[in-house]
């Protein structure tokens, strides 16, 4: 408030505040974090909206994402090209959707996209197997993996097509007690 | 260039001033502004854009306005003179100037007079819808670029047409209102930013989150929230009670109640006495007894007794408001916590804690998730063995019986100890050892420390699922603390009654003493001036309120000390021993017993809640309590953050007591209610001491309200109030409130029903399928499945569309 900064124009900051759950200070701090990922690539001055994208390999070195088994999927979901290269807009969007004040509905939508590995708008058995293997680091035997995936589909699939559509997923997640507190990244 | 459009949102005055220059800067605008004839192309383009945006407005309107534009163009040629007038007017008008300029320069020339009321309505609806879109843009799952573009377009639309909505003469006022709304929104946003910047310890909590996950961090977030509440309470008591008395009241030593009695003067500065909150600490603004009952003090005529009373009531009211508001906010975010129907799905999709940023914690988490899956698979595979249900039931009954014995035992112990301390007090405190003097507090703190461990051991008999066991444990600890607290209060009540008996005797003695003084002066010479007695020599009445305040302060201090010492010994010393003795010990201390301790979230949260309960109970009698608590919480935050990072390991299995934060909030609410009960009881039934405090001399403490109404308010006010407090009026009012509550509860229940039905229905369809498939062949079930499920699904989707989700 009142600090002279030349990274963004006031209009840009206001627009970001309208489109995300962040305050002005947080947006500037986010830009700092974005820049420190690739200082030679990201300019300090964003007033003319340069079209710079930071590659996936650099984004997942962030301490907030480093230990997350789904870090690749998260970054790919929020990237425009689907390959995980984030522009600053996408970067801000990602942390805004995962922040504390983000509503349940928004988080559900993005969670579905993240767990949908093959991006066919359904969470099918292969997606689940991949999720499970990432979660347990391959410690479960293949029979156990199959069992768990079958059980999960049996529990959540309502329309009987052996895969989870968004409605199925949402119905299941809306009753989950831990979803909101676990699906949260603090930046 | 498109994004520069945002610049239009700047203050209207600026634009009005630089009207001409702006047109030069923005080539788009220039074309539109100056040359009306060349505007046609621009208008067409703008119109196209606007028409896309106005898909919600019925097409009839757009065609109508298009026609109007065409007629407008001819009018413009003639209306050039008008526009010149308007140009000059522009400089004068403030907010509307921008809109007028837009109207002239923008694509559409929508004059409000030319629009029929329905069109105006539709336009208004469209503008409102746009505004709502802007408000809700954050929650839309669109990529950022799309959001930014939509934002800009919607803002332009709103700006363009908002001005058009103000009708004719009222336009100035409307534009002014719009501008004020904008300024208000900007102010709100700046305030939100400021508030967010003020939140302390954000980085500390983030570090803890990344190392320990969200459940441990939730304790620290709760602590921070409590700290905020206590700051407000501190502000109230300090600013409105302690400071006025200190600055504007009679100074120390001027009247008997504000002076240390002669007998105690010698020891008043001793550390031991001060630590015990006697001596100079007792006769200061920290406690009730110091306050004078003068109705108005200082040049401000500050009503001290009234302020004291209202602050007491205000702290409770504020606390209720905050707790209930937080509960309401959390209410819609929790799911049905104990439903087991999605066991595997939840484990798969919600078990990973995205806050974890530490490799060790992540490894731990992977291991615990794997274990949890294996357990669930095992449970799924083996059939539910009956496993000797009778033995289990017997063990559980036995466990509960043992727990009840424990609770009863601890309650009796406290009662016994309090009576003993009363006897010691009568003998004189100097004759006893330190332990005997502080027996009550130590016993209560020790009980609070050891009994939960005992409950933990007993609960191994019960063989419950860990989450259920945790809930039982919390319930028992809650009962323990509650029982202890209330036993303590009952014992305190006995002391209060004792003091009141004493009061009567002392009153009698004082009158005798005064009479003797009077006689002695009269016996000399009647012309002799009345003897001035030093305030320290005046015989003093007993002050039960200060005693109560002191007891609570002592209790809280000892509780805090116990917590810190337990922390240092139980966590830190243990960690040091495990770390360094491990080199020369037979078995692996780190992996086996005792290993490093885990952070006990629920125990700590309960401790915090009960401490707050004690603050609420005692704050009326010891205004220093909120200040003490703020200090305590501040120190706790740093100490516990350090201890957790230094001595604790991440939990192996995380079981939260309940799905939502509301479990602890509900407990807080119950404690708030239960702690304000004794205070209210004492205020309403026991007459205040005659010799100390701001209510001395009154029959009941709340008489101060009556007094204020009589003396400070005009006569008719007290008459109205006395009518309003007539039972004949109050009872119907209460009845009305009860009916309103009943109505709202019923309405809420009914509104929940359709959603419940819709969510159950798909499941029921599935179950029906399972049932039919087990009895009939697959063909029959297939047919049945399709109809019931698709039917249900349709209604569910309808529910989503028609706003069941809103």
PDB file of C-alpha atoms in Angstrom, chain B residues 252-387:
ATOM      1  CA  UNK B 252      -2.900   5.088  45.440  1.00  0.00           C
ATOM      2  CA  UNK B 253      -3.077   5.767  49.109  1.00  0.00           C
ATOM      3  CA  UNK B 254      -5.858   8.304  49.076  1.00  0.00           C
ATOM      4  CA  UNK B 255      -8.660   6.128  50.328  1.00  0.00           C
ATOM      5  CA  UNK B 256      -8.644   2.990  52.498  1.00  0.00           C
ATOM      6  CA  UNK B 257      -9.475   0.512  49.736  1.00  0.00           C
ATOM      7  CA  UNK B 258      -6.566   1.702  47.643  1.00  0.00           C
ATOM      8  CA  UNK B 259      -3.959   1.380  50.393  1.00  0.00           C
ATOM      9  CA  UNK B 260      -2.090  -1.571  51.731  1.00  0.00           C
ATOM     10  CA  UNK B 261      -3.249  -2.044  55.357  1.00  0.00           C
ATOM     11  CA  UNK B 262      -0.803  -1.071  58.057  1.00  0.00           C
ATOM     12  CA  UNK B 263      -0.451  -4.661  59.182  1.00  0.00           C
ATOM     13  CA  UNK B 264       0.671  -5.877  55.789  1.00  0.00           C
ATOM     14  CA  UNK B 265       2.799  -2.922  54.884  1.00  0.00           C
ATOM     15  CA  UNK B 266       6.041  -4.422  56.028  1.00  0.00           C
ATOM     16  CA  UNK B 267       5.808  -7.372  53.692  1.00  0.00           C
ATOM     17  CA  UNK B 268       3.967  -5.691  50.825  1.00  0.00           C
ATOM     18  CA  UNK B 269       7.009  -5.531  48.562  1.00  0.00           C
ATOM     19  CA  UNK B 270       8.313  -9.034  49.195  1.00  0.00           C
ATOM     20  CA  UNK B 271       8.699 -11.137  46.116  1.00  0.00           C
ATOM     21  CA  UNK B 272       6.909 -14.075  47.713  1.00  0.00           C
ATOM     22  CA  UNK B 273       3.934 -11.905  48.520  1.00  0.00           C
ATOM     23  CA  UNK B 274       3.905 -10.320  45.074  1.00  0.00           C
ATOM     24  CA  UNK B 275       4.165 -13.706  43.389  1.00  0.00           C
ATOM     25  CA  UNK B 276       1.135 -14.693  45.375  1.00  0.00           C
ATOM     26  CA  UNK B 277      -0.632 -11.571  44.087  1.00  0.00           C
ATOM     27  CA  UNK B 278      -0.831  -9.967  47.482  1.00  0.00           C
ATOM     28  CA  UNK B 279       0.773  -6.807  48.745  1.00  0.00           C
ATOM     29  CA  UNK B 280       1.079  -4.023  46.217  1.00  0.00           C
ATOM     30  CA  UNK B 281      -0.195  -6.266  43.445  1.00  0.00           C
ATOM     31  CA  UNK B 282      -3.471  -6.723  45.237  1.00  0.00           C
ATOM     32  CA  UNK B 283      -4.028  -3.047  45.837  1.00  0.00           C
ATOM     33  CA  UNK B 284      -3.696  -1.959  42.241  1.00  0.00           C
ATOM     34  CA  UNK B 285      -5.791  -1.718  39.102  1.00  0.00           C
ATOM     35  CA  UNK B 286      -5.175  -5.395  38.513  1.00  0.00           C
ATOM     36  CA  UNK B 287      -7.948  -6.477  40.815  1.00  0.00           C
ATOM     37  CA  UNK B 288     -11.540  -5.638  41.509  1.00  0.00           C
ATOM     38  CA  UNK B 289     -11.020  -4.293  45.000  1.00  0.00           C
ATOM     39  CA  UNK B 290      -9.007  -1.260  43.982  1.00  0.00           C
ATOM     40  CA  UNK B 291     -11.779   0.409  42.019  1.00  0.00           C
ATOM     41  CA  UNK B 292     -13.675   3.253  43.592  1.00  0.00           C
ATOM     42  CA  UNK B 293     -17.427   3.403  43.505  1.00  0.00           C
ATOM     43  CA  UNK B 294     -17.606   7.080  42.660  1.00  0.00           C
ATOM     44  CA  UNK B 295     -20.173   7.465  39.947  1.00  0.00           C
ATOM     45  CA  UNK B 296     -18.212   9.771  37.645  1.00  0.00           C
ATOM     46  CA  UNK B 297     -14.473  10.382  37.763  1.00  0.00           C
ATOM     47  CA  UNK B 298     -12.159  12.904  36.253  1.00  0.00           C
ATOM     48  CA  UNK B 299     -12.847  15.885  34.056  1.00  0.00           C
ATOM     49  CA  UNK B 300     -14.424  13.585  31.443  1.00  0.00           C
ATOM     50  CA  UNK B 301     -17.011  12.501  33.983  1.00  0.00           C
ATOM     51  CA  UNK B 302     -16.185   8.936  33.080  1.00  0.00           C
ATOM     52  CA  UNK B 303     -18.780   6.570  34.539  1.00  0.00           C
ATOM     53  CA  UNK B 304     -16.429   4.043  36.065  1.00  0.00           C
ATOM     54  CA  UNK B 305     -18.864   1.540  37.629  1.00  0.00           C
ATOM     55  CA  UNK B 306     -21.008   1.538  34.510  1.00  0.00           C
ATOM     56  CA  UNK B 307     -17.964   0.996  32.337  1.00  0.00           C
ATOM     57  CA  UNK B 308     -16.762  -1.841  34.517  1.00  0.00           C
ATOM     58  CA  UNK B 309     -20.099  -3.584  34.300  1.00  0.00           C
ATOM     59  CA  UNK B 310     -20.560  -3.047  30.585  1.00  0.00           C
ATOM     60  CA  UNK B 311     -17.034  -4.220  29.782  1.00  0.00           C
ATOM     61  CA  UNK B 312     -17.714  -7.381  31.733  1.00  0.00           C
ATOM     62  CA  UNK B 313     -20.879  -8.002  29.764  1.00  0.00           C
ATOM     63  CA  UNK B 314     -19.229  -6.902  26.535  1.00  0.00           C
ATOM     64  CA  UNK B 315     -16.368  -9.389  26.766  1.00  0.00           C
ATOM     65  CA  UNK B 316     -18.815 -12.244  27.068  1.00  0.00           C
ATOM     66  CA  UNK B 317     -21.050 -10.952  24.298  1.00  0.00           C
ATOM     67  CA  UNK B 318     -18.106 -10.435  21.950  1.00  0.00           C
ATOM     68  CA  UNK B 319     -16.800 -13.917  22.647  1.00  0.00           C
ATOM     69  CA  UNK B 320     -20.170 -15.481  21.907  1.00  0.00           C
ATOM     70  CA  UNK B 321     -20.463 -13.527  18.700  1.00  0.00           C
ATOM     71  CA  UNK B 322     -17.034 -14.502  17.458  1.00  0.00           C
ATOM     72  CA  UNK B 323     -17.383 -18.194  18.277  1.00  0.00           C
ATOM     73  CA  UNK B 324     -20.805 -18.483  16.698  1.00  0.00           C
ATOM     74  CA  UNK B 325     -19.722 -16.570  13.627  1.00  0.00           C
ATOM     75  CA  UNK B 326     -16.750 -18.896  13.154  1.00  0.00           C
ATOM     76  CA  UNK B 327     -18.955 -21.937  13.641  1.00  0.00           C
ATOM     77  CA  UNK B 328     -21.386 -20.693  11.030  1.00  0.00           C
ATOM     78  CA  UNK B 329     -18.565 -20.094   8.610  1.00  0.00           C
ATOM     79  CA  UNK B 330     -17.206 -23.592   9.115  1.00  0.00           C
ATOM     80  CA  UNK B 331     -20.601 -25.198   9.009  1.00  0.00           C
ATOM     81  CA  UNK B 332     -20.968 -25.506   5.277  1.00  0.00           C
ATOM     82  CA  UNK B 333     -17.501 -26.720   4.533  1.00  0.00           C
ATOM     83  CA  UNK B 334     -17.554 -29.967   6.438  1.00  0.00           C
ATOM     84  CA  UNK B 335     -18.701 -33.188   4.952  1.00  0.00           C
ATOM     85  CA  UNK B 336     -20.412 -36.003   6.747  1.00  0.00           C
ATOM     86  CA  UNK B 337     -17.435 -37.092   8.741  1.00  0.00           C
ATOM     87  CA  UNK B 338     -18.194 -40.576   9.837  1.00  0.00           C
ATOM     88  CA  UNK B 339     -19.749 -42.069   6.773  1.00  0.00           C
ATOM     89  CA  UNK B 340     -17.786 -45.108   5.821  1.00  0.00           C
ATOM     90  CA  UNK B 341     -19.217 -45.642   2.414  1.00  0.00           C
ATOM     91  CA  UNK B 342     -16.332 -44.072   0.507  1.00  0.00           C
ATOM     92  CA  UNK B 343     -13.478 -45.552   2.445  1.00  0.00           C
ATOM     93  CA  UNK B 344     -11.187 -46.453  -0.425  1.00  0.00           C
ATOM     94  CA  UNK B 345     -12.042 -43.463  -2.586  1.00  0.00           C
ATOM     95  CA  UNK B 346     -11.267 -41.057   0.202  1.00  0.00           C
ATOM     96  CA  UNK B 347      -8.044 -42.796   1.005  1.00  0.00           C
ATOM     97  CA  UNK B 348      -7.047 -42.514  -2.600  1.00  0.00           C
ATOM     98  CA  UNK B 349      -8.045 -38.956  -3.341  1.00  0.00           C
ATOM     99  CA  UNK B 350      -7.879 -37.078  -0.063  1.00  0.00           C
ATOM    100  CA  UNK B 351      -5.168 -38.714   1.968  1.00  0.00           C
ATOM    101  CA  UNK B 352      -2.154 -36.879   0.627  1.00  0.00           C
ATOM    102  CA  UNK B 353      -1.472 -33.674   2.559  1.00  0.00           C
ATOM    103  CA  UNK B 354      -0.486 -31.047  -0.006  1.00  0.00           C
ATOM    104  CA  UNK B 355       1.077 -28.888   2.675  1.00  0.00           C
ATOM    105  CA  UNK B 356       3.968 -31.246   3.254  1.00  0.00           C
ATOM    106  CA  UNK B 357       7.273 -29.887   2.041  1.00  0.00           C
ATOM    107  CA  UNK B 358       9.787 -31.808   4.071  1.00  0.00           C
ATOM    108  CA  UNK B 359      11.312 -35.001   2.662  1.00  0.00           C
ATOM    109  CA  UNK B 360      11.238 -36.857   5.971  1.00  0.00           C
ATOM    110  CA  UNK B 361       7.636 -36.017   6.580  1.00  0.00           C
ATOM    111  CA  UNK B 362       6.802 -37.011   3.040  1.00  0.00           C
ATOM    112  CA  UNK B 363       8.417 -40.405   3.561  1.00  0.00           C
ATOM    113  CA  UNK B 364       6.477 -40.792   6.745  1.00  0.00           C
ATOM    114  CA  UNK B 365       3.298 -39.897   4.949  1.00  0.00           C
ATOM    115  CA  UNK B 366       3.917 -42.383   2.149  1.00  0.00           C
ATOM    116  CA  UNK B 367       4.502 -45.086   4.730  1.00  0.00           C
ATOM    117  CA  UNK B 368       1.376 -44.234   6.658  1.00  0.00           C
ATOM    118  CA  UNK B 369      -0.756 -44.153   3.535  1.00  0.00           C
ATOM    119  CA  UNK B 370       0.585 -47.546   2.481  1.00  0.00           C
ATOM    120  CA  UNK B 371      -0.116 -48.965   5.932  1.00  0.00           C
ATOM    121  CA  UNK B 372      -3.592 -47.537   5.890  1.00  0.00           C
ATOM    122  CA  UNK B 373      -4.320 -49.132   2.525  1.00  0.00           C
ATOM    123  CA  UNK B 374      -2.995 -52.481   3.623  1.00  0.00           C
ATOM    124  CA  UNK B 375      -5.111 -52.381   6.745  1.00  0.00           C
ATOM    125  CA  UNK B 376      -8.184 -51.463   4.779  1.00  0.00           C
ATOM    126  CA  UNK B 377      -7.526 -54.275   2.302  1.00  0.00           C
ATOM    127  CA  UNK B 378      -7.116 -56.726   5.157  1.00  0.00           C
ATOM    128  CA  UNK B 379     -10.319 -55.619   6.777  1.00  0.00           C
ATOM    129  CA  UNK B 380     -12.083 -55.953   3.456  1.00  0.00           C
ATOM    130  CA  UNK B 381     -10.757 -59.447   2.856  1.00  0.00           C
ATOM    131  CA  UNK B 382     -11.365 -61.134   6.148  1.00  0.00           C
ATOM    132  CA  UNK B 383     -14.951 -61.590   7.143  1.00  0.00           C
ATOM    133  CA  UNK B 384     -16.195 -59.718  10.119  1.00  0.00           C
ATOM    134  CA  UNK B 385     -15.458 -62.134  12.875  1.00  0.00           C
ATOM    135  CA  UNK B 386     -17.775 -61.910  15.795  1.00  0.00           C
ATOM    136  CA  UNK B 387     -14.753 -61.979  18.019  1.00  0.00           C
TER     137      UNK B 387
END
